[in-house]
Coordinates of C-alpha atoms in Angstrom, one line a residue:
M30 CA 0.0 0.0 0.0
T31 CA 1.5 3.4 -1.0
Q32 CA 1.6 6.2 1.4
A33 CA -1.1 8.1 -0.8
Q34 CA -3.4 5.1 -0.5
E35 CA -3.0 4.9 3.2
S36 CA -3.7 8.4 3.6
K37 CA -7.0 8.2 1.6
L38 CA -7.9 5.1 3.2
R39 CA -7.6 6.6 6.6
G40 CA -9.9 9.5 5.6
L41 CA -12.5 7.1 4.2
M42 CA -12.4 4.9 7.4
G43 CA -13.0 7.8 9.5
L44 CA -15.8 9.1 7.4
C45 CA -17.5 5.5 7.3
V46 CA -17.3 5.4 11.2
R47 CA -19.0 9.0 11.5
A48 CA -21.6 8.2 9.0
R49 CA -22.5 4.8 10.8
Q50 CA -21.6 2.8 7.5
A51 CA -19.1 0.6 9.3
V52 CA -19.7 -2.5 11.7
F53 CA -17.2 -3.6 14.2
G54 CA -16.9 -6.9 16.1
E55 CA -16.6 -10.5 14.9
D56 CA -20.3 -11.1 15.4
G57 CA -21.5 -7.8 13.6
C58 CA -19.0 -8.2 10.8
M59 CA -19.9 -11.9 10.2
K60 CA -23.6 -11.2 10.2
T61 CA -23.3 -8.3 7.8
I62 CA -21.2 -10.3 5.5
R63 CA -23.5 -13.3 5.6
A64 CA -26.6 -11.1 5.0
G65 CA -25.1 -9.6 1.9
G66 CA -24.8 -6.0 3.5
C67 CA -21.0 -5.8 3.3
G68 CA -19.3 -4.0 0.5
V69 CA -15.8 -4.5 1.5
L70 CA -14.0 -5.9 4.7
L71 CA -11.0 -4.1 6.2
L72 CA -8.8 -6.7 8.1
D73 CA -6.0 -5.8 10.3
S74 CA -2.7 -7.7 9.4
G75 CA -2.1 -8.1 13.1
A76 CA -5.1 -10.5 13.6
S77 CA -4.2 -14.0 14.3
P78 CA -3.9 -16.4 11.4
A79 CA -7.0 -18.3 12.5
T80 CA -8.9 -15.0 12.6
Q81 CA -7.6 -14.0 9.1
D82 CA -8.5 -17.3 7.6
K83 CA -12.1 -17.3 9.1
Y84 CA -12.8 -13.8 7.7
R85 CA -11.2 -14.5 4.3
G86 CA -13.2 -17.8 4.0
V87 CA -16.6 -16.1 4.8
C88 CA -15.9 -13.3 2.5
Q89 CA -14.7 -15.5 -0.3
R90 CA -17.9 -17.5 -0.1
A91 CA -19.9 -14.2 0.0
G92 CA -17.9 -12.6 -2.9
V93 CA -16.8 -9.7 -0.7
P94 CA -13.5 -8.0 -1.3
V95 CA -10.9 -8.0 1.7
V96 CA -8.4 -5.3 2.1
E97 CA -5.6 -6.2 4.4
L98 CA -4.4 -3.3 6.4
P99 CA -1.0 -2.6 8.1
K100 CA -0.9 -3.8 11.8
G101 CA -2.8 -1.1 13.9
L102 CA -4.1 1.0 11.3
L103 CA -7.6 0.1 11.9
H104 CA -7.4 1.1 15.4
E105 CA -5.6 4.3 14.7
A106 CA -7.8 5.3 11.7
T107 CA -11.1 4.7 13.6
G108 CA -10.4 4.9 17.3
K109 CA -12.2 1.4 17.5
P110 CA -10.6 -1.6 18.9
G111 CA -10.9 -4.8 16.8
M112 CA -9.3 -6.8 13.9
A113 CA -11.9 -6.2 11.3
M114 CA -14.3 -3.5 9.9
A115 CA -17.3 -4.3 7.7
V116 CA -17.9 -1.4 5.3
L117 CA -21.6 -1.4 4.3
K118 CA -22.6 -1.5 0.6
G119 CA -22.7 2.0 -0.9
G120 CA -20.5 4.8 -1.8
F121 CA -17.8 4.4 1.0
A122 CA -17.3 0.8 -0.1
A123 CA -17.1 1.8 -3.7
S124 CA -14.5 4.6 -2.8
I125 CA -12.4 2.2 -0.7
Q126 CA -12.4 -0.3 -3.6
Q127 CA -11.4 2.3 -6.1
T128 CA -8.6 3.5 -3.9
M129 CA -7.4 0.2 -3.4
K130 CA -8.0 -0.9 -7.2
P131 CA -4.5 -1.4 -8.3
T132 CA -4.1 -4.4 -5.9
I133 CA -7.5 -6.0 -6.4
T134 CA -7.3 -9.7 -7.6
V135 CA -10.1 -12.0 -8.2
N136 CA -10.2 -15.4 -6.5
H137 CA -10.6 -18.6 -8.3
S138 CA -14.2 -19.0 -6.5
G139 CA -15.1 -15.6 -8.2
G140 CA -14.8 -13.4 -5.1
A141 CA -12.5 -10.2 -5.1
S142 CA -9.8 -9.7 -2.5
V143 CA -7.2 -7.1 -2.2
E144 CA -3.7 -8.1 -1.3

């Protein structure tokens, strides 16, 4: 992730929180993904491998893009503790995907991920 991408992403993450377009906590994120309401999942790279695998698996099955964030960025940008943030479908999710577009790849199962 470039410095410009990180800076823009930080701003978008803060706006998402203020606009109540972000869901935190494992239960909330998983429920939002499974219900089809998640436009993009932001995942902290500091999460345990088991947690990362769990989120990636659910997102892959649901076709939700995953953006892996540098360790601690999620907490720094939002002020919220946790390892993941589900961004609701809509303009913010689209803006985040556009910001991260150069690094988006498509999984063999058809879902998109950002690496």
